[in-house]
mmCIF file with all atom_site columns, C-alpha atoms and ligand atoms in Angstrom:
data_model
loop_
_atom_site.group_PDB
_atom_site.id
_atom_site.type_symbol
_atom_site.label_atom_id
_atom_site.label_alt_id
_atom_site.label_comp_id
_atom_site.label_asym_id
_atom_site.label_entity_id
_atom_site.label_seq_id
_atom_site.pdbx_PDB_ins_code
_atom_site.Cartn_x
_atom_site.Cartn_y
_atom_site.Cartn_z
_atom_site.occupancy
_atom_site.B_iso_or_equiv
_atom_site.pdbx_formal_charge
_atom_site.auth_seq_id
_atom_site.auth_comp_id
_atom_site.auth_asym_id
_atom_site.auth_atom_id
_atom_site.pdbx_PDB_model_num
ATOM   1   C  CA  . MET S 1 1   ? 2.031   -4.421  15.044  1.00 59.00 ? 1   MET S CA  1
ATOM   2   C  CA  . PHE S 1 2   ? 4.300   -6.788  13.134  1.00 63.00 ? 2   PHE S CA  1
ATOM   3   C  CA  . TYR S 1 3   ? 4.099   -10.023 11.222  1.00 62.00 ? 3   TYR S CA  1
ATOM   4   C  CA  . LEU S 1 4   ? 6.857   -12.398 10.266  1.00 57.00 ? 4   LEU S CA  1
ATOM   5   C  CA  . CYS S 1 5   ? 5.883   -14.060 7.027   1.00 54.00 ? 5   CYS S CA  1
ATOM   6   C  CA  . GLY S 1 6   ? 8.448   -16.442 5.653   1.00 60.00 ? 6   GLY S CA  1
ATOM   7   C  CA  . MET S 1 7   ? 11.547  -14.407 5.095   1.00 84.00 ? 7   MET S CA  1
ATOM   8   C  CA  . ILE S 1 8   ? 10.112  -10.930 5.178   1.00 92.00 ? 8   ILE S CA  1
ATOM   9   C  CA  . HIS S 1 9   ? 9.093   -8.887  8.177   1.00 95.00 ? 9   HIS S CA  1
ATOM   10  C  CA  . VAL S 1 10  ? 6.109   -6.575  7.964   1.00 96.00 ? 10  VAL S CA  1
ATOM   11  C  CA  . GLN S 1 11  ? 5.862   -3.574  10.270  1.00 98.00 ? 11  GLN S CA  1
ATOM   12  C  CA  . THR S 1 12  ? 2.623   -1.605  10.251  1.00 98.00 ? 12  THR S CA  1
ATOM   13  C  CA  . PHE S 1 13  ? 2.211   2.016   11.294  1.00 98.00 ? 13  PHE S CA  1
ATOM   14  C  CA  . THR S 1 14  ? -1.148  3.751   11.360  1.00 98.00 ? 14  THR S CA  1
ATOM   15  C  CA  . PHE S 1 15  ? -0.746  7.392   10.422  1.00 98.00 ? 15  PHE S CA  1
ATOM   16  C  CA  . ASN S 1 16  ? -2.698  10.598  9.800   1.00 97.00 ? 16  ASN S CA  1
ATOM   17  C  CA  . GLY S 1 17  ? -6.339  11.452  10.382  1.00 96.00 ? 17  GLY S CA  1
ATOM   18  C  CA  . PHE S 1 18  ? -7.433  8.864   7.822   1.00 97.00 ? 18  PHE S CA  1
ATOM   19  C  CA  . GLN S 1 19  ? -5.928  6.040   9.932   1.00 98.00 ? 19  GLN S CA  1
ATOM   20  C  CA  . GLU S 1 20  ? -3.856  4.897   6.989   1.00 98.00 ? 20  GLU S CA  1
ATOM   21  C  CA  . ASN S 1 21  ? -1.552  1.880   7.199   1.00 98.00 ? 21  ASN S CA  1
ATOM   22  C  CA  . THR S 1 22  ? 2.056   2.601   6.315   1.00 98.00 ? 22  THR S CA  1
ATOM   23  C  CA  . TYR S 1 23  ? 4.129   -0.535  5.777   1.00 98.00 ? 23  TYR S CA  1
ATOM   24  C  CA  . VAL S 1 24  ? 7.829   -1.138  6.194   1.00 98.00 ? 24  VAL S CA  1
ATOM   25  C  CA  . ILE S 1 25  ? 8.657   -4.479  4.605   1.00 97.00 ? 25  ILE S CA  1
ATOM   26  C  CA  . SER S 1 26  ? 12.113  -5.702  5.495   1.00 96.00 ? 26  SER S CA  1
ATOM   27  C  CA  . LEU S 1 27  ? 14.376  -8.551  4.581   1.00 94.00 ? 27  LEU S CA  1
ATOM   28  C  CA  . GLY S 1 28  ? 17.571  -8.654  6.578   1.00 93.00 ? 28  GLY S CA  1
ATOM   29  C  CA  . ASN S 1 29  ? 18.773  -5.086  6.709   1.00 94.00 ? 29  ASN S CA  1
ATOM   30  C  CA  . THR S 1 30  ? 17.064  -3.849  3.573   1.00 95.00 ? 30  THR S CA  1
ATOM   31  C  CA  . CYS S 1 31  ? 13.521  -2.561  3.408   1.00 97.00 ? 31  CYS S CA  1
ATOM   32  C  CA  . ILE S 1 32  ? 10.937  -0.942  1.209   1.00 98.00 ? 32  ILE S CA  1
ATOM   33  C  CA  . ILE S 1 33  ? 8.422   1.620   2.413   1.00 98.00 ? 33  ILE S CA  1
ATOM   34  C  CA  . VAL S 1 34  ? 4.873   1.357   1.088   1.00 98.00 ? 34  VAL S CA  1
ATOM   35  C  CA  . ASP S 1 35  ? 2.368   4.239   1.253   1.00 98.00 ? 35  ASP S CA  1
ATOM   36  C  CA  . PRO S 1 36  ? 4.034   6.509   3.806   1.00 98.00 ? 36  PRO S CA  1
ATOM   37  C  CA  . GLY S 1 37  ? 1.179   8.398   5.415   1.00 98.00 ? 37  GLY S CA  1
ATOM   38  C  CA  . CYS S 1 38  ? 3.256   10.243  7.991   1.00 98.00 ? 38  CYS S CA  1
ATOM   39  C  CA  . SER S 1 39  ? 1.808   13.729  8.175   1.00 97.00 ? 39  SER S CA  1
ATOM   40  C  CA  . ASN S 1 40  ? 3.734   15.462  10.952  1.00 97.00 ? 40  ASN S CA  1
ATOM   41  C  CA  . LYS S 1 41  ? 7.066   15.438  12.803  1.00 97.00 ? 41  LYS S CA  1
ATOM   42  C  CA  . GLN S 1 42  ? 5.817   12.974  15.381  1.00 98.00 ? 42  GLN S CA  1
ATOM   43  C  CA  . GLU S 1 43  ? 4.802   10.389  12.785  1.00 98.00 ? 43  GLU S CA  1
ATOM   44  C  CA  . GLU S 1 44  ? 8.002   10.970  10.819  1.00 98.00 ? 44  GLU S CA  1
ATOM   45  C  CA  . SER S 1 45  ? 10.125  10.327  13.887  1.00 98.00 ? 45  SER S CA  1
ATOM   46  C  CA  . GLU S 1 46  ? 8.082   7.243   14.785  1.00 98.00 ? 46  GLU S CA  1
ATOM   47  C  CA  . LEU S 1 47  ? 8.894   5.789   11.365  1.00 98.00 ? 47  LEU S CA  1
ATOM   48  C  CA  . ASP S 1 48  ? 12.530  6.859   11.498  1.00 98.00 ? 48  ASP S CA  1
ATOM   49  C  CA  . ARG S 1 49  ? 13.029  5.511   15.020  1.00 98.00 ? 49  ARG S CA  1
ATOM   50  C  CA  . TYR S 1 50  ? 11.982  2.097   13.777  1.00 98.00 ? 50  TYR S CA  1
ATOM   51  C  CA  . ILE S 1 51  ? 14.278  2.244   10.732  1.00 98.00 ? 51  ILE S CA  1
ATOM   52  C  CA  . VAL S 1 52  ? 17.220  3.312   12.896  1.00 98.00 ? 52  VAL S CA  1
ATOM   53  C  CA  . SER S 1 53  ? 16.568  0.863   15.738  1.00 98.00 ? 53  SER S CA  1
ATOM   54  C  CA  . GLU S 1 54  ? 16.324  -2.067  13.315  1.00 97.00 ? 54  GLU S CA  1
ATOM   55  C  CA  . ASN S 1 55  ? 19.364  -0.801  11.426  1.00 98.00 ? 55  ASN S CA  1
ATOM   56  C  CA  . LEU S 1 56  ? 17.428  -0.879  8.158   1.00 98.00 ? 56  LEU S CA  1
ATOM   57  C  CA  . LYS S 1 57  ? 18.495  0.538   4.840   1.00 97.00 ? 57  LYS S CA  1
ATOM   58  C  CA  . PRO S 1 58  ? 15.457  1.678   2.825   1.00 98.00 ? 58  PRO S CA  1
ATOM   59  C  CA  . GLU S 1 59  ? 15.784  0.914   -0.887  1.00 97.00 ? 59  GLU S CA  1
ATOM   60  C  CA  . LEU S 1 60  ? 12.468  1.796   -2.490  1.00 97.00 ? 60  LEU S CA  1
ATOM   61  C  CA  . LEU S 1 61  ? 9.371   3.862   -1.875  1.00 98.00 ? 61  LEU S CA  1
ATOM   62  C  CA  . ILE S 1 62  ? 6.221   2.515   -3.522  1.00 98.00 ? 62  ILE S CA  1
ATOM   63  C  CA  . ASN S 1 63  ? 2.658   3.890   -3.589  1.00 98.00 ? 63  ASN S CA  1
ATOM   64  C  CA  . THR S 1 64  ? -0.170  1.414   -4.159  1.00 98.00 ? 64  THR S CA  1
ATOM   65  C  CA  . HIS S 1 65  ? -2.131  4.465   -5.312  1.00 98.00 ? 65  HIS S CA  1
ATOM   66  C  CA  . CYS S 1 66  ? -1.876  8.195   -4.759  1.00 98.00 ? 66  CYS S CA  1
ATOM   67  C  CA  . HIS S 1 67  ? -4.771  9.376   -2.617  1.00 98.00 ? 67  HIS S CA  1
ATOM   68  C  CA  . ILE S 1 68  ? -3.700  11.955  -0.040  1.00 98.00 ? 68  ILE S CA  1
ATOM   69  C  CA  . ASP S 1 69  ? -3.651  9.593   2.947   1.00 98.00 ? 69  ASP S CA  1
ATOM   70  C  CA  . HIS S 1 70  ? -1.111  7.331   1.191   1.00 98.00 ? 70  HIS S CA  1
ATOM   71  C  CA  . VAL S 1 71  ? 1.281   10.015  -0.069  1.00 98.00 ? 71  VAL S CA  1
ATOM   72  C  CA  . LEU S 1 72  ? 1.520   12.562  2.756   1.00 98.00 ? 72  LEU S CA  1
ATOM   73  C  CA  . GLY S 1 73  ? 4.963   11.242  3.742   1.00 98.00 ? 73  GLY S CA  1
ATOM   74  C  CA  . ASN S 1 74  ? 6.334   10.700  0.210   1.00 98.00 ? 74  ASN S CA  1
ATOM   75  C  CA  . ASP S 1 75  ? 8.458   13.827  0.100   1.00 98.00 ? 75  ASP S CA  1
ATOM   76  C  CA  . TRP S 1 76  ? 9.880   13.355  3.575   1.00 98.00 ? 76  TRP S CA  1
ATOM   77  C  CA  . VAL S 1 77  ? 10.710  9.652   3.001   1.00 98.00 ? 77  VAL S CA  1
ATOM   78  C  CA  . LYS S 1 78  ? 12.190  10.239  -0.442  1.00 98.00 ? 78  LYS S CA  1
ATOM   79  C  CA  . ASN S 1 79  ? 14.513  12.989  0.784   1.00 98.00 ? 79  ASN S CA  1
ATOM   80  C  CA  . LYS S 1 80  ? 15.353  11.471  4.134   1.00 98.00 ? 80  LYS S CA  1
ATOM   81  C  CA  . TYR S 1 81  ? 16.449  8.115   2.734   1.00 98.00 ? 81  TYR S CA  1
ATOM   82  C  CA  . ARG S 1 82  ? 17.370  9.225   -0.814  1.00 98.00 ? 82  ARG S CA  1
ATOM   83  C  CA  . ILE S 1 83  ? 15.282  6.491   -2.418  1.00 98.00 ? 83  ILE S CA  1
ATOM   84  C  CA  . PRO S 1 84  ? 13.246  6.446   -5.647  1.00 98.00 ? 84  PRO S CA  1
ATOM   85  C  CA  . LEU S 1 85  ? 9.453   6.724   -5.704  1.00 98.00 ? 85  LEU S CA  1
ATOM   86  C  CA  . LEU S 1 86  ? 7.634   4.139   -7.825  1.00 98.00 ? 86  LEU S CA  1
ATOM   87  C  CA  . ILE S 1 87  ? 3.986   4.452   -8.883  1.00 98.00 ? 87  ILE S CA  1
ATOM   88  C  CA  . HIS S 1 88  ? 1.760   3.264   -11.732 1.00 98.00 ? 88  HIS S CA  1
ATOM   89  C  CA  . GLU S 1 89  ? 1.638   5.786   -14.558 1.00 98.00 ? 89  GLU S CA  1
ATOM   90  C  CA  . LYS S 1 90  ? -2.157  6.102   -14.305 1.00 98.00 ? 90  LYS S CA  1
ATOM   91  C  CA  . GLU S 1 91  ? -1.755  7.432   -10.765 1.00 98.00 ? 91  GLU S CA  1
ATOM   92  C  CA  . LEU S 1 92  ? 0.217   10.463  -11.907 1.00 98.00 ? 92  LEU S CA  1
ATOM   93  C  CA  . PRO S 1 93  ? -2.856  12.724  -12.270 1.00 98.00 ? 93  PRO S CA  1
ATOM   94  C  CA  . VAL S 1 94  ? -4.166  11.374  -8.954  1.00 98.00 ? 94  VAL S CA  1
ATOM   95  C  CA  . LEU S 1 95  ? -0.859  12.327  -7.307  1.00 98.00 ? 95  LEU S CA  1
ATOM   96  C  CA  . GLN S 1 96  ? -0.778  15.731  -8.982  1.00 98.00 ? 96  GLN S CA  1
ATOM   97  C  CA  . ALA S 1 97  ? -4.288  16.516  -7.761  1.00 98.00 ? 97  ALA S CA  1
ATOM   98  C  CA  . VAL S 1 98  ? -3.238  16.110  -4.117  1.00 98.00 ? 98  VAL S CA  1
ATOM   99  C  CA  . LYS S 1 99  ? -1.344  19.399  -3.907  1.00 98.00 ? 99  LYS S CA  1
ATOM   100 C  CA  . VAL S 1 100 ? -4.475  21.177  -5.135  1.00 97.00 ? 100 VAL S CA  1
ATOM   101 C  CA  . TYR S 1 101 ? -6.821  19.767  -2.492  1.00 97.00 ? 101 TYR S CA  1
ATOM   102 C  CA  . ALA S 1 102 ? -4.347  19.114  0.383   1.00 97.00 ? 102 ALA S CA  1
ATOM   103 C  CA  . PRO S 1 103 ? -4.864  22.576  1.997   1.00 97.00 ? 103 PRO S CA  1
ATOM   104 C  CA  . ASN S 1 104 ? -8.609  21.915  2.184   1.00 96.00 ? 104 ASN S CA  1
ATOM   105 C  CA  . TYR S 1 105 ? -7.910  18.709  4.094   1.00 95.00 ? 105 TYR S CA  1
ATOM   106 C  CA  . GLY S 1 106 ? -5.723  20.515  6.632   1.00 95.00 ? 106 GLY S CA  1
ATOM   107 C  CA  . PHE S 1 107 ? -2.322  19.879  5.056   1.00 96.00 ? 107 PHE S CA  1
ATOM   108 C  CA  . PRO S 1 108 ? -1.214  23.312  3.788   1.00 95.00 ? 108 PRO S CA  1
ATOM   109 C  CA  . THR S 1 109 ? 2.494   22.380  3.873   1.00 94.00 ? 109 THR S CA  1
ATOM   110 C  CA  . TYR S 1 110 ? 2.146   19.188  1.781   1.00 97.00 ? 110 TYR S CA  1
ATOM   111 C  CA  . THR S 1 111 ? 4.906   18.962  -0.837  1.00 97.00 ? 111 THR S CA  1
ATOM   112 C  CA  . GLU S 1 112 ? 4.606   16.679  -3.829  1.00 98.00 ? 112 GLU S CA  1
ATOM   113 C  CA  . ALA S 1 113 ? 7.371   14.143  -4.481  1.00 98.00 ? 113 ALA S CA  1
ATOM   114 C  CA  . THR S 1 114 ? 8.084   13.451  -8.144  1.00 98.00 ? 114 THR S CA  1
ATOM   115 C  CA  . PRO S 1 115 ? 7.904   9.785   -9.148  1.00 98.00 ? 115 PRO S CA  1
ATOM   116 C  CA  . ASP S 1 116 ? 11.193  8.373   -10.401 1.00 98.00 ? 116 ASP S CA  1
ATOM   117 C  CA  . ARG S 1 117 ? 9.845   5.367   -12.225 1.00 98.00 ? 117 ARG S CA  1
ATOM   118 C  CA  . PHE S 1 118 ? 6.506   3.983   -13.376 1.00 98.00 ? 118 PHE S CA  1
ATOM   119 C  CA  . ILE S 1 119 ? 5.744   0.348   -12.652 1.00 98.00 ? 119 ILE S CA  1
ATOM   120 C  CA  . SER S 1 120 ? 3.079   -1.852  -14.178 1.00 97.00 ? 120 SER S CA  1
ATOM   121 C  CA  . GLU S 1 121 ? 1.563   -5.304  -14.005 1.00 97.00 ? 121 GLU S CA  1
ATOM   122 C  CA  . GLY S 1 122 ? 3.872   -8.194  -14.686 1.00 93.00 ? 122 GLY S CA  1
ATOM   123 C  CA  . GLU S 1 123 ? 6.921   -6.437  -13.338 1.00 95.00 ? 123 GLU S CA  1
ATOM   124 C  CA  . LYS S 1 124 ? 9.015   -8.160  -10.727 1.00 96.00 ? 124 LYS S CA  1
ATOM   125 C  CA  . ILE S 1 125 ? 10.657  -5.809  -8.278  1.00 96.00 ? 125 ILE S CA  1
ATOM   126 C  CA  . LYS S 1 126 ? 13.713  -7.153  -6.521  1.00 91.00 ? 126 LYS S CA  1
ATOM   127 C  CA  . PHE S 1 127 ? 14.773  -6.136  -3.090  1.00 85.00 ? 127 PHE S CA  1
ATOM   128 C  CA  . GLY S 1 128 ? 17.420  -8.024  -1.210  1.00 83.00 ? 128 GLY S CA  1
ATOM   129 C  CA  . SER S 1 129 ? 16.894  -11.672 -2.109  1.00 83.00 ? 129 SER S CA  1
ATOM   130 C  CA  . ALA S 1 130 ? 13.092  -11.267 -2.261  1.00 86.00 ? 130 ALA S CA  1
ATOM   131 C  CA  . SER S 1 131 ? 11.014  -10.255 -5.220  1.00 90.00 ? 131 SER S CA  1
ATOM   132 C  CA  . LEU S 1 132 ? 7.516   -8.918  -5.487  1.00 95.00 ? 132 LEU S CA  1
ATOM   133 C  CA  . ASP S 1 133 ? 5.066   -9.021  -8.366  1.00 98.00 ? 133 ASP S CA  1
ATOM   134 C  CA  . VAL S 1 134 ? 3.129   -5.948  -9.375  1.00 98.00 ? 134 VAL S CA  1
ATOM   135 C  CA  . ILE S 1 135 ? -0.549  -6.636  -10.036 1.00 98.00 ? 135 ILE S CA  1
ATOM   136 C  CA  . PHE S 1 136 ? -2.930  -4.098  -11.552 1.00 98.00 ? 136 PHE S CA  1
ATOM   137 C  CA  . VAL S 1 137 ? -6.121  -3.728  -9.504  1.00 98.00 ? 137 VAL S CA  1
ATOM   138 C  CA  . PRO S 1 138 ? -8.018  -0.598  -10.641 1.00 98.00 ? 138 PRO S CA  1
ATOM   139 C  CA  . GLY S 1 139 ? -11.468 0.399   -9.432  1.00 98.00 ? 139 GLY S CA  1
ATOM   140 C  CA  . HIS S 1 140 ? -10.742 2.393   -6.269  1.00 98.00 ? 140 HIS S CA  1
ATOM   141 C  CA  . ALA S 1 141 ? -8.166  4.452   -8.176  1.00 98.00 ? 141 ALA S CA  1
ATOM   142 C  CA  . PRO S 1 142 ? -7.328  4.250   -11.896 1.00 98.00 ? 142 PRO S CA  1
ATOM   143 C  CA  . GLY S 1 143 ? -3.709  3.107   -11.510 1.00 98.00 ? 143 GLY S CA  1
ATOM   144 C  CA  . HIS S 1 144 ? -4.024  1.147   -8.295  1.00 98.00 ? 144 HIS S CA  1
ATOM   145 C  CA  . ILE S 1 145 ? -1.505  -1.657  -7.896  1.00 98.00 ? 145 ILE S CA  1
ATOM   146 C  CA  . GLY S 1 146 ? -1.107  -4.510  -5.441  1.00 98.00 ? 146 GLY S CA  1
ATOM   147 C  CA  . LEU S 1 147 ? 2.315   -5.731  -4.313  1.00 98.00 ? 147 LEU S CA  1
ATOM   148 C  CA  . TYR S 1 148 ? 2.440   -9.497  -4.098  1.00 98.00 ? 148 TYR S CA  1
ATOM   149 C  CA  . PHE S 1 149 ? 5.157   -11.563 -2.431  1.00 96.00 ? 149 PHE S CA  1
ATOM   150 C  CA  . LYS S 1 150 ? 4.553   -14.954 -3.986  1.00 94.00 ? 150 LYS S CA  1
ATOM   151 C  CA  . GLU S 1 151 ? 6.808   -17.049 -1.755  1.00 91.00 ? 151 GLU S CA  1
ATOM   152 C  CA  . GLU S 1 152 ? 5.519   -15.508 1.454   1.00 93.00 ? 152 GLU S CA  1
ATOM   153 C  CA  . LYS S 1 153 ? 1.944   -15.293 0.128   1.00 95.00 ? 153 LYS S CA  1
ATOM   154 C  CA  . ASN S 1 154 ? 1.559   -11.686 1.222   1.00 97.00 ? 154 ASN S CA  1
ATOM   155 C  CA  . LEU S 1 155 ? -0.393  -9.074  -0.695  1.00 98.00 ? 155 LEU S CA  1
ATOM   156 C  CA  . PHE S 1 156 ? -0.184  -5.356  0.004   1.00 98.00 ? 156 PHE S CA  1
ATOM   157 C  CA  . ALA S 1 157 ? -3.555  -4.363  -1.356  1.00 98.00 ? 157 ALA S CA  1
ATOM   158 C  CA  . GLY S 1 158 ? -3.892  -0.646  -0.625  1.00 98.00 ? 158 GLY S CA  1
ATOM   159 C  CA  . ASP S 1 159 ? -7.535  0.407   -0.659  1.00 98.00 ? 159 ASP S CA  1
ATOM   160 C  CA  . VAL S 1 160 ? -8.852  -2.344  -2.941  1.00 98.00 ? 160 VAL S CA  1
ATOM   161 C  CA  . LEU S 1 161 ? -9.868  -4.919  -0.351  1.00 98.00 ? 161 LEU S CA  1
ATOM   162 C  CA  . PHE S 1 162 ? -10.322 -4.484  3.400   1.00 98.00 ? 162 PHE S CA  1
ATOM   163 C  CA  . ARG S 1 163 ? -11.296 -6.981  6.077   1.00 98.00 ? 163 ARG S CA  1
ATOM   164 C  CA  . GLU S 1 164 ? -14.986 -7.535  5.243   1.00 97.00 ? 164 GLU S CA  1
ATOM   165 C  CA  . SER S 1 165 ? -15.150 -4.391  3.144   1.00 98.00 ? 165 SER S CA  1
ATOM   166 C  CA  . ILE S 1 166 ? -13.866 -2.834  -0.092  1.00 98.00 ? 166 ILE S CA  1
ATOM   167 C  CA  . GLY S 1 167 ? -12.497 0.513   -1.205  1.00 97.00 ? 167 GLY S CA  1
ATOM   168 C  CA  . ARG S 1 168 ? -14.863 3.344   -2.064  1.00 97.00 ? 168 ARG S CA  1
ATOM   169 C  CA  . THR S 1 169 ? -15.541 3.929   -5.738  1.00 97.00 ? 169 THR S CA  1
ATOM   170 C  CA  . ASP S 1 170 ? -17.001 7.437   -5.712  1.00 95.00 ? 170 ASP S CA  1
ATOM   171 C  CA  . LEU S 1 171 ? -13.670 9.271   -6.086  1.00 93.00 ? 171 LEU S CA  1
ATOM   172 C  CA  . PRO S 1 172 ? -12.360 10.404  -9.507  1.00 91.00 ? 172 PRO S CA  1
ATOM   173 C  CA  . GLY S 1 173 ? -11.314 7.401   -11.600 1.00 93.00 ? 173 GLY S CA  1
ATOM   174 C  CA  . GLY S 1 174 ? -13.205 4.996   -9.350  1.00 96.00 ? 174 GLY S CA  1
ATOM   175 C  CA  . ASP S 1 175 ? -15.643 2.406   -10.675 1.00 97.00 ? 175 ASP S CA  1
ATOM   176 C  CA  . PHE S 1 176 ? -17.531 -0.247  -8.700  1.00 98.00 ? 176 PHE S CA  1
ATOM   177 C  CA  . ASP S 1 177 ? -17.672 -2.980  -11.375 1.00 97.00 ? 177 ASP S CA  1
ATOM   178 C  CA  . THR S 1 178 ? -13.989 -2.494  -12.153 1.00 98.00 ? 178 THR S CA  1
ATOM   179 C  CA  . LEU S 1 179 ? -13.145 -2.838  -8.460  1.00 98.00 ? 179 LEU S CA  1
ATOM   180 C  CA  . ILE S 1 180 ? -15.164 -6.044  -8.051  1.00 98.00 ? 180 ILE S CA  1
ATOM   181 C  CA  . ASN S 1 181 ? -13.523 -7.468  -11.190 1.00 98.00 ? 181 ASN S CA  1
ATOM   182 C  CA  . SER S 1 182 ? -10.078 -6.604  -9.815  1.00 98.00 ? 182 SER S CA  1
ATOM   183 C  CA  . ILE S 1 183 ? -10.843 -8.405  -6.560  1.00 98.00 ? 183 ILE S CA  1
ATOM   184 C  CA  . LYS S 1 184 ? -12.377 -11.479 -8.172  1.00 97.00 ? 184 LYS S CA  1
ATOM   185 C  CA  . ASN S 1 185 ? -9.879  -11.861 -11.029 1.00 98.00 ? 185 ASN S CA  1
ATOM   186 C  CA  . LYS S 1 186 ? -6.647  -10.679 -9.454  1.00 98.00 ? 186 LYS S CA  1
ATOM   187 C  CA  . ILE S 1 187 ? -6.943  -11.264 -5.695  1.00 98.00 ? 187 ILE S CA  1
ATOM   188 C  CA  . PHE S 1 188 ? -9.372  -14.155 -5.238  1.00 98.00 ? 188 PHE S CA  1
ATOM   189 C  CA  . THR S 1 189 ? -7.255  -16.144 -7.717  1.00 98.00 ? 189 THR S CA  1
ATOM   190 C  CA  . LEU S 1 190 ? -4.280  -16.004 -5.319  1.00 98.00 ? 190 LEU S CA  1
ATOM   191 C  CA  . PRO S 1 191 ? -3.798  -18.883 -2.823  1.00 98.00 ? 191 PRO S CA  1
ATOM   192 C  CA  . ASP S 1 192 ? -6.503  -18.988 -0.124  1.00 97.00 ? 192 ASP S CA  1
ATOM   193 C  CA  . ASP S 1 193 ? -3.991  -18.522 2.675   1.00 97.00 ? 193 ASP S CA  1
ATOM   194 C  CA  . THR S 1 194 ? -2.563  -15.325 1.185   1.00 98.00 ? 194 THR S CA  1
ATOM   195 C  CA  . ILE S 1 195 ? -2.425  -12.619 3.865   1.00 98.00 ? 195 ILE S CA  1
ATOM   196 C  CA  . VAL S 1 196 ? -3.886  -9.341  2.650   1.00 98.00 ? 196 VAL S CA  1
ATOM   197 C  CA  . PHE S 1 197 ? -2.412  -6.203  4.197   1.00 98.00 ? 197 PHE S CA  1
ATOM   198 C  CA  . PRO S 1 198 ? -4.855  -3.377  3.461   1.00 98.00 ? 198 PRO S CA  1
ATOM   199 C  CA  . GLY S 1 199 ? -4.475  0.388   3.427   1.00 98.00 ? 199 GLY S CA  1
ATOM   200 C  CA  . HIS S 1 200 ? -6.817  0.701   6.412   1.00 98.00 ? 200 HIS S CA  1
ATOM   201 C  CA  . GLY S 1 201 ? -7.757  -1.621  9.252   1.00 98.00 ? 201 GLY S CA  1
ATOM   202 C  CA  . PRO S 1 202 ? -6.507  -5.088  10.166  1.00 98.00 ? 202 PRO S CA  1
ATOM   203 C  CA  . ALA S 1 203 ? -4.953  -7.698  7.898   1.00 98.00 ? 203 ALA S CA  1
ATOM   204 C  CA  . THR S 1 204 ? -7.130  -10.461 6.483   1.00 98.00 ? 204 THR S CA  1
ATOM   205 C  CA  . THR S 1 205 ? -6.810  -13.478 4.199   1.00 98.00 ? 205 THR S CA  1
ATOM   206 C  CA  . VAL S 1 206 ? -8.097  -14.300 0.747   1.00 98.00 ? 206 VAL S CA  1
ATOM   207 C  CA  . SER S 1 207 ? -10.093 -17.251 2.116   1.00 97.00 ? 207 SER S CA  1
ATOM   208 C  CA  . HIS S 1 208 ? -11.789 -15.090 4.774   1.00 98.00 ? 208 HIS S CA  1
ATOM   209 C  CA  . GLU S 1 209 ? -12.855 -12.481 2.227   1.00 98.00 ? 209 GLU S CA  1
ATOM   210 C  CA  . LYS S 1 210 ? -14.036 -15.084 -0.285  1.00 97.00 ? 210 LYS S CA  1
ATOM   211 C  CA  . ILE S 1 211 ? -16.637 -16.074 2.292   1.00 97.00 ? 211 ILE S CA  1
ATOM   212 C  CA  . TYR S 1 212 ? -17.327 -13.128 4.569   1.00 97.00 ? 212 TYR S CA  1
ATOM   213 C  CA  . ASN S 1 213 ? -16.839 -10.071 2.383   1.00 97.00 ? 213 ASN S CA  1
ATOM   214 C  CA  . PRO S 1 214 ? -20.330 -8.534  2.018   1.00 96.00 ? 214 PRO S CA  1
ATOM   215 C  CA  . PHE S 1 215 ? -19.487 -7.085  -1.424  1.00 96.00 ? 215 PHE S CA  1
ATOM   216 C  CA  . CYS S 1 216 ? -17.761 -9.992  -3.127  1.00 94.00 ? 216 CYS S CA  1
ATOM   217 C  CA  . GLY S 1 217 ? -17.871 -12.990 -0.797  1.00 93.00 ? 217 GLY S CA  1
ATOM   218 C  CA  . THR S 1 218 ? -20.167 -15.999 -1.096  1.00 90.00 ? 218 THR S CA  1
ATOM   219 C  CA  . GLY S 1 219 ? -21.534 -15.727 2.460   1.00 87.00 ? 219 GLY S CA  1
ATOM   220 C  CA  . SER S 1 220 ? -21.014 -19.450 2.941   1.00 82.00 ? 220 SER S CA  1
ATOM   221 C  CA  . PRO S 1 221 ? -17.946 -21.714 3.076   1.00 78.00 ? 221 PRO S CA  1
ATOM   222 C  CA  . ASP S 1 222 ? -19.596 -24.186 0.675   1.00 67.00 ? 222 ASP S CA  1
ATOM   223 C  CA  . ALA S 1 223 ? -20.836 -21.858 -2.047  1.00 58.00 ? 223 ALA S CA  1
HETATM 224 ZN ZN1 . ZN  M 2 .   ? -7.476  5.442   -1.493  1.00 68.16 ? 301 ZN  M ZN1 1
HETATM 225 ZN ZN1 . ZN  M 2 .   ? -6.632  5.124   1.932   1.00 68.16 ? 302 ZN  M ZN1 1
#
């Protein structure tokens, strides 16, 4: 599935047993890879075939947060394309926990990739002629970030907000009230027509979730 939003092109792959959305966001011939969930050779080659066929040059690897389903392909992507891994500092323990529990989830060969740089709210990350804003949206994970393209009105929201659902808050570092506050104060304050690309399931919009989300929506267009 792909979307063309203003200048950037968004390509979605759904990888691993958790049905995780891996995003390749491109502008011209440059791209960034967000939450690579590729967990086997077949998924790796599916991602690489796209990069090669579109003649893309990956520049950055970014994790919205570091649960296993979002980081399974980190090591492969980082080494294959020789690009730096960026995460929020508060996700470091979340990332480091993955290698401990990965064998129990059926990924005995998982290898951790070391982050190259920590990023935090307020930072603007440039790629090509586009720039994205980092927003801090904890609650599902302690150092969860959203990646917001202001001009295109696109938000890569990881597991914070899904179409008519929200991320779970029962994992370590999760907190329900914190998650709802993140959504209401950081996401629902973005323009209504912002497209939200979540870590699982189909894309949605801020306006749709403001009304129809059963956890944080009003239930009515007028409320
Ligand atoms: Zn998650
Ligand atoms: Zn996830």
